Each structure stands twice: as C-alpha cells, then as structure tokens.
PDB file of C-alpha atoms in Angstrom:
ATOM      1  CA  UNK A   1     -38.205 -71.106 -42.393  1.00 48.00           C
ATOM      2  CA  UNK A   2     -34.954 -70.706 -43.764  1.00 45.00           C
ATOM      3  CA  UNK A   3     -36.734 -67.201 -45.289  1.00 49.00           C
ATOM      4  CA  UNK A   4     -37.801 -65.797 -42.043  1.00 49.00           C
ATOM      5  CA  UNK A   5     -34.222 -66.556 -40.152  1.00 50.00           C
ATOM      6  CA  UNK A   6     -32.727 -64.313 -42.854  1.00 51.00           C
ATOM      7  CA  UNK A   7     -35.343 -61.763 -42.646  1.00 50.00           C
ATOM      8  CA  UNK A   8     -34.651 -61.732 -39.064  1.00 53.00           C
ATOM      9  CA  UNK A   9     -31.013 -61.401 -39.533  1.00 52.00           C
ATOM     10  CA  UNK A  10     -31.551 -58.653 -41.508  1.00 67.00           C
ATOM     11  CA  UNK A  11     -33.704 -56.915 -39.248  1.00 68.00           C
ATOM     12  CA  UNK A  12     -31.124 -57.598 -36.543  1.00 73.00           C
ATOM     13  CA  UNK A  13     -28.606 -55.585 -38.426  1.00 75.00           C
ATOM     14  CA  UNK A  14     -30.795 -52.638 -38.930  1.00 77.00           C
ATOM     15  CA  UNK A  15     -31.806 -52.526 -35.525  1.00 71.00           C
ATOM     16  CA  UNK A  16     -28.072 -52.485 -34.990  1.00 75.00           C
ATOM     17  CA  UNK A  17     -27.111 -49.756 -37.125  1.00 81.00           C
ATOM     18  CA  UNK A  18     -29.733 -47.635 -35.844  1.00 76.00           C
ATOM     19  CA  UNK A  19     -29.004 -48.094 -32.071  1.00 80.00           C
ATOM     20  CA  UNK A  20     -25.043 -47.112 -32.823  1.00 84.00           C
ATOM     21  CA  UNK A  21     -26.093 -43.964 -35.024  1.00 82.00           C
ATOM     22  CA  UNK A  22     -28.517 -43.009 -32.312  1.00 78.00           C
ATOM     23  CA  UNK A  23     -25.664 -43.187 -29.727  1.00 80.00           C
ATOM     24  CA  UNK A  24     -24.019 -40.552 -31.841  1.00 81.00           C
ATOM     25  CA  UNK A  25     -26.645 -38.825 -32.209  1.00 77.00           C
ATOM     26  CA  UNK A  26     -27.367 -38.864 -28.544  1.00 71.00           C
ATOM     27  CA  UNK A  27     -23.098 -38.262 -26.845  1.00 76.00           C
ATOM     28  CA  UNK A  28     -22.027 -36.375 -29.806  1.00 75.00           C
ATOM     29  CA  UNK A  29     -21.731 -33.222 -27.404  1.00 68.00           C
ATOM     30  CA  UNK A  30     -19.430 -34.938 -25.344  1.00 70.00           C
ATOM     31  CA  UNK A  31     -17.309 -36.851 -28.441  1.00 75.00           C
ATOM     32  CA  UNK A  32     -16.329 -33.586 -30.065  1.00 75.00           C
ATOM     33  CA  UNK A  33     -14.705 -30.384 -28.721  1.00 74.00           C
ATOM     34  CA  UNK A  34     -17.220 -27.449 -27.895  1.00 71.00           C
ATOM     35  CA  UNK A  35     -16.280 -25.207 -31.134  1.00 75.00           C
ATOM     36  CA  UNK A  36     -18.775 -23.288 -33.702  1.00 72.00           C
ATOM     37  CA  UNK A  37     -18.951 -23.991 -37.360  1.00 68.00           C
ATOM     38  CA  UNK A  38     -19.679 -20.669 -38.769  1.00 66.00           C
ATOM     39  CA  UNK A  39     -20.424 -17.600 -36.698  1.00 66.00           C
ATOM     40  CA  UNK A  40     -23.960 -18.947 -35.599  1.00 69.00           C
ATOM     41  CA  UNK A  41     -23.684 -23.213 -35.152  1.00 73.00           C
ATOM     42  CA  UNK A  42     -21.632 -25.480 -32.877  1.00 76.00           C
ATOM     43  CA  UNK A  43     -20.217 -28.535 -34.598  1.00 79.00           C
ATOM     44  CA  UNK A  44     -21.739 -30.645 -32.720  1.00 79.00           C
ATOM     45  CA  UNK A  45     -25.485 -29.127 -33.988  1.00 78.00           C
ATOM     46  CA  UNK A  46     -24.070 -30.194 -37.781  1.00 80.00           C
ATOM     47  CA  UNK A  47     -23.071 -33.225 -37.203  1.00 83.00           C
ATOM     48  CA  UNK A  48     -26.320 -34.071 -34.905  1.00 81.00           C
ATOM     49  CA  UNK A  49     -28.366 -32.571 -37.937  1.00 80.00           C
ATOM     50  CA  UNK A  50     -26.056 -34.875 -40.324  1.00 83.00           C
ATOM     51  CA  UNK A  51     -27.064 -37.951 -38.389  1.00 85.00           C
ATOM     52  CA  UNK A  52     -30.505 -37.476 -37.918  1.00 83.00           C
ATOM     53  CA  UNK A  53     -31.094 -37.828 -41.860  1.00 83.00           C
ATOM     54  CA  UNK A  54     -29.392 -41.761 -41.952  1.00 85.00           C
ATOM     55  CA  UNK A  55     -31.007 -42.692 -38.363  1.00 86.00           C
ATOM     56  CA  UNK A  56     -34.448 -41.190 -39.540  1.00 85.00           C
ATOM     57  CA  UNK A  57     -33.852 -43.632 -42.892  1.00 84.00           C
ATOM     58  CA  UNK A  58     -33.206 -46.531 -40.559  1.00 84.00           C
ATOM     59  CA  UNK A  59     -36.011 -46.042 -38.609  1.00 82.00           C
ATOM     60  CA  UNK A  60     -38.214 -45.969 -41.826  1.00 81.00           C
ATOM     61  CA  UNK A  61     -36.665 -49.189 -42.878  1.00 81.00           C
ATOM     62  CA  UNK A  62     -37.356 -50.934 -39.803  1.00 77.00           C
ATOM     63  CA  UNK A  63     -41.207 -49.449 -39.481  1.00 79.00           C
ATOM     64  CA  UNK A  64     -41.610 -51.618 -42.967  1.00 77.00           C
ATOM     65  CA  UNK A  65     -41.862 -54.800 -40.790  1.00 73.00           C
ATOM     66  CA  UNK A  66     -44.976 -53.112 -39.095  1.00 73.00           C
ATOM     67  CA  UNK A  67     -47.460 -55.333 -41.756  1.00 74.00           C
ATOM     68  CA  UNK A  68     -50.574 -53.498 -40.379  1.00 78.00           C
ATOM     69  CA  UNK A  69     -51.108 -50.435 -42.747  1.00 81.00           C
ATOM     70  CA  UNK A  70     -52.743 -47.894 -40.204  1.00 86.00           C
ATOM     71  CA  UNK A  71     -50.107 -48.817 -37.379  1.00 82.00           C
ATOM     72  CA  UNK A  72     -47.467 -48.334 -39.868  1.00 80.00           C
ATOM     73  CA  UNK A  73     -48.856 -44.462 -40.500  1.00 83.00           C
ATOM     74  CA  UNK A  74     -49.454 -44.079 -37.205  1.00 84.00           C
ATOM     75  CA  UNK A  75     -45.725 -45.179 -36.485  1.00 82.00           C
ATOM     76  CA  UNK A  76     -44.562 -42.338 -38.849  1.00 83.00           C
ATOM     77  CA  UNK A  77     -46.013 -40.099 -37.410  1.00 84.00           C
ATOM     78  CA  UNK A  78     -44.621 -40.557 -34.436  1.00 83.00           C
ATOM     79  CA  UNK A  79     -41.457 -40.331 -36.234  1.00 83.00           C
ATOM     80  CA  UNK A  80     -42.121 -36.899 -37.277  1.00 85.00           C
ATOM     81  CA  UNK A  81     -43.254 -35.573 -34.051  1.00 81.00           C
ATOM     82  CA  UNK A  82     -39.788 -36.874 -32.694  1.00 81.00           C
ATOM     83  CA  UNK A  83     -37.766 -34.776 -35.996  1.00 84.00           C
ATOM     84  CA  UNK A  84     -39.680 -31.729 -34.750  1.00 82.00           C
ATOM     85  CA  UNK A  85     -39.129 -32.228 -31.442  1.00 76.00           C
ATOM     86  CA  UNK A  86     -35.569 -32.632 -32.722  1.00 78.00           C
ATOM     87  CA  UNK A  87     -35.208 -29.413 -34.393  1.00 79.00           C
ATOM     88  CA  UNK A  88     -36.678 -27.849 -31.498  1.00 75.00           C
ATOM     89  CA  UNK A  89     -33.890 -29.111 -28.705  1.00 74.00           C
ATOM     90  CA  UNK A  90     -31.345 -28.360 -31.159  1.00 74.00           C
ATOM     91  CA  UNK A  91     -32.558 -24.718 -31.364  1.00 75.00           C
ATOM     92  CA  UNK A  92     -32.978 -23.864 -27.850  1.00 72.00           C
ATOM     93  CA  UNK A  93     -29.921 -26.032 -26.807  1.00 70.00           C
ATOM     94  CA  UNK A  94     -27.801 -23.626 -28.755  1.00 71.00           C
ATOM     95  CA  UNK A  95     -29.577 -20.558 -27.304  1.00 72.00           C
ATOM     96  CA  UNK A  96     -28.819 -22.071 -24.233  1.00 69.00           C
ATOM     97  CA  UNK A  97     -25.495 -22.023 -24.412  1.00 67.00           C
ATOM     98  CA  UNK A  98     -24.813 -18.666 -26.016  1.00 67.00           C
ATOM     99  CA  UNK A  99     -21.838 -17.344 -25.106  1.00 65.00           C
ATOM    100  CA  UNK A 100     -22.475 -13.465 -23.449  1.00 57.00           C
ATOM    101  CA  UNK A 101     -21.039 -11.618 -26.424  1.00 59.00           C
ATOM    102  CA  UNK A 102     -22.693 -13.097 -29.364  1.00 61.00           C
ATOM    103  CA  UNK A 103     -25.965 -11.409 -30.345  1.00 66.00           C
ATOM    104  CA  UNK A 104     -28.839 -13.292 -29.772  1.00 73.00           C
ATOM    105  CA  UNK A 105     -31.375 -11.682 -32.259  1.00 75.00           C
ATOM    106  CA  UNK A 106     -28.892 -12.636 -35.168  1.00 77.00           C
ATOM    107  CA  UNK A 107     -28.603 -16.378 -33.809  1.00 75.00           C
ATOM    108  CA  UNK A 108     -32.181 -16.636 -33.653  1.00 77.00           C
ATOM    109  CA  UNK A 109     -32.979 -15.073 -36.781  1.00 80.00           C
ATOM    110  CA  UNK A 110     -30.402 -17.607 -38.554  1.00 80.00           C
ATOM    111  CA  UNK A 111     -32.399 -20.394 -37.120  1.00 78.00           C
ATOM    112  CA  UNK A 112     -36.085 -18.834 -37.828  1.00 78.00           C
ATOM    113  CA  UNK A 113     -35.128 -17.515 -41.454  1.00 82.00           C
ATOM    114  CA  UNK A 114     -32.287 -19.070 -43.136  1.00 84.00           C
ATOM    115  CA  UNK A 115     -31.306 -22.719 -41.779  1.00 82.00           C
ATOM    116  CA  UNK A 116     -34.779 -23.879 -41.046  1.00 83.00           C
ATOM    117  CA  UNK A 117     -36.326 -22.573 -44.325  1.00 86.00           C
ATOM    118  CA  UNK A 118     -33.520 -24.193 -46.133  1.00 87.00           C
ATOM    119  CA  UNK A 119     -34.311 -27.582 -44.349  1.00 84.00           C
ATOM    120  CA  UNK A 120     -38.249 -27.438 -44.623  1.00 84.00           C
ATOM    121  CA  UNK A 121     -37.687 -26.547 -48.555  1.00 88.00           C
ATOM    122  CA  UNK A 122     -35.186 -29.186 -49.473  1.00 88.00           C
ATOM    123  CA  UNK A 123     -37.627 -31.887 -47.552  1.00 85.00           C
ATOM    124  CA  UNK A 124     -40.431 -30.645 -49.455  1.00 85.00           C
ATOM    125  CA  UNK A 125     -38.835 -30.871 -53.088  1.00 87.00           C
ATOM    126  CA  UNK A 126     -36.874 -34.096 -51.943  1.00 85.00           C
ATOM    127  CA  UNK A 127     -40.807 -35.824 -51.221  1.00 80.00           C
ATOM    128  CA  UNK A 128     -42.189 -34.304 -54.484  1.00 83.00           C
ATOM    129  CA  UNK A 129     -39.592 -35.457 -56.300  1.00 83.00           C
ATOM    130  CA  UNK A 130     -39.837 -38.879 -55.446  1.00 79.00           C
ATOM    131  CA  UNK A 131     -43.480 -39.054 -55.676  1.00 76.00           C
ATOM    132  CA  UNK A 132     -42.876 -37.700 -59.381  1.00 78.00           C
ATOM    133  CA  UNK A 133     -40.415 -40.175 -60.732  1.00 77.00           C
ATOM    134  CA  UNK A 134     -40.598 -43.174 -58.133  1.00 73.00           C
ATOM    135  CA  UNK A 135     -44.655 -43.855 -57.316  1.00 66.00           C
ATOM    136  CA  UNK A 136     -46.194 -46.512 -58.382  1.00 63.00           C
ATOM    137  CA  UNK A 137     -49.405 -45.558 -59.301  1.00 59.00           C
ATOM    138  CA  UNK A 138     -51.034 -47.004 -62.757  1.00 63.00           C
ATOM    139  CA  UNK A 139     -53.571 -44.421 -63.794  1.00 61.00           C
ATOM    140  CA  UNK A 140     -52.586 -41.993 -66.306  1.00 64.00           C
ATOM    141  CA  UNK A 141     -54.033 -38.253 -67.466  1.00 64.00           C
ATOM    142  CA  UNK A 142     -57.119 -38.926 -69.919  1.00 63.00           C
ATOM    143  CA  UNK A 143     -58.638 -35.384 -70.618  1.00 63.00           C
ATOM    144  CA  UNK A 144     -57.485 -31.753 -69.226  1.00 66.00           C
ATOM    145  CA  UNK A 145     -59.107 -31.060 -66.191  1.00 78.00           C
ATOM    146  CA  UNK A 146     -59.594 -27.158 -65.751  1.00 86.00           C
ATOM    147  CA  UNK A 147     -60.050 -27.593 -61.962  1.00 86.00           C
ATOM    148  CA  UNK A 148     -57.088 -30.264 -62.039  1.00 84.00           C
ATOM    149  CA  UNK A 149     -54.967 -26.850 -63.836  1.00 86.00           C
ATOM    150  CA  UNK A 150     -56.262 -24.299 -62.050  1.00 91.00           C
ATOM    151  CA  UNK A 151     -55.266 -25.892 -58.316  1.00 91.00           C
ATOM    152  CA  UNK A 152     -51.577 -26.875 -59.894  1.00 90.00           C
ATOM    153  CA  UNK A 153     -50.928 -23.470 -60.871  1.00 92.00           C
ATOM    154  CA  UNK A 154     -52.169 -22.223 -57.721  1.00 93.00           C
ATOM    155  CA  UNK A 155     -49.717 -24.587 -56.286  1.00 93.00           C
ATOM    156  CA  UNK A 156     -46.681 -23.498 -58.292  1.00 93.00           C
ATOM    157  CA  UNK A 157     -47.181 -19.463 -57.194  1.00 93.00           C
ATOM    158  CA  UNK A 158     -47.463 -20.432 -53.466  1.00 93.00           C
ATOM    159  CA  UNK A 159     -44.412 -22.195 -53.576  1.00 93.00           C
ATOM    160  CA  UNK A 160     -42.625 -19.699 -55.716  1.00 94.00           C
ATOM    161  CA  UNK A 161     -44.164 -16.871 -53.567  1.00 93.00           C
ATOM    162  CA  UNK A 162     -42.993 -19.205 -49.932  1.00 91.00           C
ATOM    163  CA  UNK A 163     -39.676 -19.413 -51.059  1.00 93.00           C
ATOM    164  CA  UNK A 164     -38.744 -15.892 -52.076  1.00 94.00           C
ATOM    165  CA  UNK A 165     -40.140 -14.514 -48.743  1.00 91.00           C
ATOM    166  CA  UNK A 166     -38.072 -17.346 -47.043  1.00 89.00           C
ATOM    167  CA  UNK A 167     -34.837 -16.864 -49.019  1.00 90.00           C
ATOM    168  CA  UNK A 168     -35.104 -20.205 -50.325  1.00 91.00           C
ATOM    169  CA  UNK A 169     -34.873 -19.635 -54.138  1.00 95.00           C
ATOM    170  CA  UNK A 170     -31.809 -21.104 -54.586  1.00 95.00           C
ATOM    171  CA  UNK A 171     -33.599 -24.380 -53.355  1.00 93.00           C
ATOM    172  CA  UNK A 172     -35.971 -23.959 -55.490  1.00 95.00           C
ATOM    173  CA  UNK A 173     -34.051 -23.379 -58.578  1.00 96.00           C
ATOM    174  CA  UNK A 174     -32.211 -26.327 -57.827  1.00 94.00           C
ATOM    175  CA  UNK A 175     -35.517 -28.150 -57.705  1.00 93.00           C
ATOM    176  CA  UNK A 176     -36.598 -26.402 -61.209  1.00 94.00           C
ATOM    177  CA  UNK A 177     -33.276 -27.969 -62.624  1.00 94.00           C
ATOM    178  CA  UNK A 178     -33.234 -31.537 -61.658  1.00 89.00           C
ATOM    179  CA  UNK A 179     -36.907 -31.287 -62.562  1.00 88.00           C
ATOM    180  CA  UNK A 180     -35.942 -30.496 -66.065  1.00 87.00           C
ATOM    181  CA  UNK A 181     -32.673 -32.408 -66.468  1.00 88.00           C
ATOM    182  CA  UNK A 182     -33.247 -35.496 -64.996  1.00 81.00           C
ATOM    183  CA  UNK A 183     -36.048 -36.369 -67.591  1.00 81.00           C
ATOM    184  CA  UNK A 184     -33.714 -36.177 -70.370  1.00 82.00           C
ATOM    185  CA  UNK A 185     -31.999 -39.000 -68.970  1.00 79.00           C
ATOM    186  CA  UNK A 186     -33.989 -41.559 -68.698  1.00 76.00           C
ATOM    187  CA  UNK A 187     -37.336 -42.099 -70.683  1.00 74.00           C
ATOM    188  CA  UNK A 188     -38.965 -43.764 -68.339  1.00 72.00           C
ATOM    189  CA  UNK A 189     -38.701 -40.226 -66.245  1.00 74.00           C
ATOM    190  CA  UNK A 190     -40.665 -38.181 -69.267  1.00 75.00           C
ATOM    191  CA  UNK A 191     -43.038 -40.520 -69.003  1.00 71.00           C
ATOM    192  CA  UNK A 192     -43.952 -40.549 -65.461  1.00 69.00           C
ATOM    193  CA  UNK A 193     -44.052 -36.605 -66.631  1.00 71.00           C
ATOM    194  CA  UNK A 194     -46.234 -36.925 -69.537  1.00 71.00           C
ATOM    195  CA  UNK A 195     -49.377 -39.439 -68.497  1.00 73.00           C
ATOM    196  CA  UNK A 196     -48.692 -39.366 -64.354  1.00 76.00           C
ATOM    197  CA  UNK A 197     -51.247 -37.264 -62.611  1.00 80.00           C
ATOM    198  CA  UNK A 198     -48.611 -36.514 -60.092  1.00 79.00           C
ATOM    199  CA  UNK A 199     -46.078 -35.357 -62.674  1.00 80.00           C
ATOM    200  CA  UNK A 200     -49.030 -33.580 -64.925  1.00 83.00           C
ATOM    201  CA  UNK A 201     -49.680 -32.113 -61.193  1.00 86.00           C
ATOM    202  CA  UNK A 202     -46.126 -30.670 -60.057  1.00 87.00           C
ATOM    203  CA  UNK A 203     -44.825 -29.606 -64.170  1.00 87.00           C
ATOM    204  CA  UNK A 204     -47.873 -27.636 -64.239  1.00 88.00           C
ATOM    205  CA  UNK A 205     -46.967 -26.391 -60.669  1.00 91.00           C
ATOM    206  CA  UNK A 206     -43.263 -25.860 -61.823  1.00 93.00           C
ATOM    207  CA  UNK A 207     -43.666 -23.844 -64.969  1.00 94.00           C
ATOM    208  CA  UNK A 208     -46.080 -21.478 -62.990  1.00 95.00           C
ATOM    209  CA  UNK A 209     -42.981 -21.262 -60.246  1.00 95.00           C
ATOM    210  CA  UNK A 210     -40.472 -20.287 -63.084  1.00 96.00           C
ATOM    211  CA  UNK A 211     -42.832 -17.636 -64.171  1.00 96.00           C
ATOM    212  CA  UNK A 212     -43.199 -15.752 -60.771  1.00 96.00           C
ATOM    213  CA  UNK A 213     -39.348 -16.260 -60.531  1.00 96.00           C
ATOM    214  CA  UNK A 214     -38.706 -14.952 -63.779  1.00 96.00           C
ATOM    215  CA  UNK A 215     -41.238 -11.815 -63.350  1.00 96.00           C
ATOM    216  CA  UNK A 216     -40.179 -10.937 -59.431  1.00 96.00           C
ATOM    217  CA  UNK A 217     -36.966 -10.966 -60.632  1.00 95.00           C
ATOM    218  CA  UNK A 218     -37.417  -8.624 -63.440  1.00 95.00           C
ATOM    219  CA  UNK A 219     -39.513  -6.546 -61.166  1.00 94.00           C
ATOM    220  CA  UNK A 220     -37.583  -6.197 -58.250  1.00 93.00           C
ATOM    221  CA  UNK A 221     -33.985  -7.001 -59.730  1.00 92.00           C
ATOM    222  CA  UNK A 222     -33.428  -9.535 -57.512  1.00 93.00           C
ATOM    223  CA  UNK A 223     -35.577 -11.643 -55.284  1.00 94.00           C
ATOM    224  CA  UNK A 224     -36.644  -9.282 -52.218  1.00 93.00           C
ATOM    225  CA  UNK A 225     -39.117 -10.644 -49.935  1.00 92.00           C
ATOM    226  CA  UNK A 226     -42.806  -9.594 -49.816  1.00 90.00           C
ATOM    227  CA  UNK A 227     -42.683  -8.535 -46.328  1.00 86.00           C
ATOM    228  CA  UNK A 228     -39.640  -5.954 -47.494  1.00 88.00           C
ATOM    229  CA  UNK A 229     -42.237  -4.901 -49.951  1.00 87.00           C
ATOM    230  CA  UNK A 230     -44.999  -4.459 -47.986  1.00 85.00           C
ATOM    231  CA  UNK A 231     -47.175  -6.912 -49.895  1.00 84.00           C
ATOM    232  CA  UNK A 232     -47.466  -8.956 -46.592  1.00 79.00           C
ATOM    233  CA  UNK A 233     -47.424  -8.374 -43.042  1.00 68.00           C
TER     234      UNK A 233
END
C-alpha cells in the first residue's frame, strides 16, 4: 500500500510538471515580446520548439503507467500525431503573421529545407542511437547474413544520399562521430556493436554512409544536392 501511495505521488508530480510546461507552451506568445530570432523565426517559435522536447518526455513518462501494451502504442501515437500537428501550427502561425516586407518564399523555404530537415534528422539519429547502445534485446549475430548486409548497406546510402539533398550532413557527421567515439568509452558500448543485430545493422549502415560522404565529396567538392545535379527531380 505504502508502494502504490508513492507511486501515486510520483505520478502526481509528473502530471504537474507537464500541465505547467504545457502552459508555456500554450501563452508563451503572450509572455514574451513579439521579436524574431534570426531573420526568419520569432522567439516565441524557439522557445515553443524548446519546450515541446521536455513536455513530449513528460508525456512519455506518464504513458508508462498505461500497463496495457497495445493502448500504450496506441497512446504514442497519438502523441506523434499531436508533434506533427505541432510543427504544422508553428509553420503556418509564422506565415501568418509575416510582416509585408519580408519575403515569403525565403521564410518558407527555411522551414521546408533547412529547420525541418535539421529536426527530422537529429530525431532520427537520436532513436537509432538509443536503440544501438540502450535496447535490451539478448540475441546476438551468429553467422553473416548476405541479405542481413545487403539491406544495411542499402540503408546507409539512403541516408547518406537523404541528407546531402536535405543539407543535413553536418547532422549526420555528427551522428558518424558519436557513433565512433562513444564506443571507445565504455566496453559495454563495443559490445552492443560487435554481437547486437541492431548495432551489426546501423555500423554496417554507417560505414556505407561515410563512403558516399567521402566519394560525393571528392566528386563534387563539396556536398551539392542531387536535385542541383540533376540526378533527381
């Protein structure tokens, strides 16, 4: 008993904390002064985009009291339907309120090709590298699997491929690094690398992505996008 009234203090609290960042989240237009933060974002967009990431968290927390396993998915999901709803209200909220003299083609193109690649990148690598280095799972690599190989690779040159024609690659470099540095510090990281099907999976995916990089790079002396090229439509 004594258990469950502490549980339920704690869930108390984190119901808490999530109601008063949501109320930020939610009156932060009207708690700070209507300025921009660069040429293309108003301050309150950043800091919305700042809270979202700790209330999302919260949220996450709080769905881990939902014992049922499908109703817990299913509760996730909704979760993500509500971050792209998000990002969408932030986006045309600041169209919205454009002031007459600022160009909306470059406003929307900072949006469509720069911000939101950044933040649909850095998710990605954030969830892979967790699922390398923190899962769980028990089974480890017994033989090469050509198949197994052949899809990782093919995984490593889409991403490499994505991110150039995004302008992403310094996310992805960044990705590359703490891929390659953070197993050096701790063993039980090389291991997850070594036996893991997951880490077999995405080092198998990253060397191929450090390839392309390497070879565009040399190619094109820099990191152009295919579009610019021609290569895509």
């Amino acid at each position: 008993m004594l258990l469950k009234c502490k549980k339920d203090m704690k869930t108390k609290h984190q119901l808490e904390l999530n109601t008063l960042i949501f109320f930020f989240m939610l009156g932060i237009g009207q708690l700070v002064p209507d300025t921009y933060f660069g040429n293309f974002m108003k301050l309150q967009q950043v800091l919305e985009l700042l809270l979202f990431v700790p209330w999302s968290l919260s949220i996450l927390w709080i769905l881990k009291n939902i014992h049922h396993t499908i109703y817990r998915k299913i509760a996730v999901l909704f979760l993500t339907m509500f971050a792209v709803g998000y990002g969408m209200h932030t986006v045309a909220n600041q169209l919205s309120s454009l002031p007459a003299e600022r160009l909306l083609n470059d406003i929307i193109y900072f949006y469509d090709e720069i911000l939101s690649h950044y933040i649909i990148w850095a998710s990605y690598f954030g969830i892979i590298f967790f699922l390398i280095f923190f899962n769980n799972l028990k089974e480890s690599i017994k033989e090469k699997d050509v198949l197994f190989t052949l899809v990782a690779i093919s995984h490593g040159g889409l991403v490499a491929l994505s991110c150039i024609e995004a302008q992403s690659v310094i996310i992805l470099i960044t990705y590359l690094l703490a891929l390659g540095i953070l197993p050096l510090l701790r063993k039980s990281f090389w291991r997850q690398l070594k036996i893991s099907p997951i880490g077999n999976y995405y080092v198998i995916s990253a060397i191929t992505s450090v390839i392309i990089l390497i070879l565009w790079g040399i190619a094109f002396q820099g990191f152009p996008e295919p579009s610019t090229l021609g290569l895509i439509k």
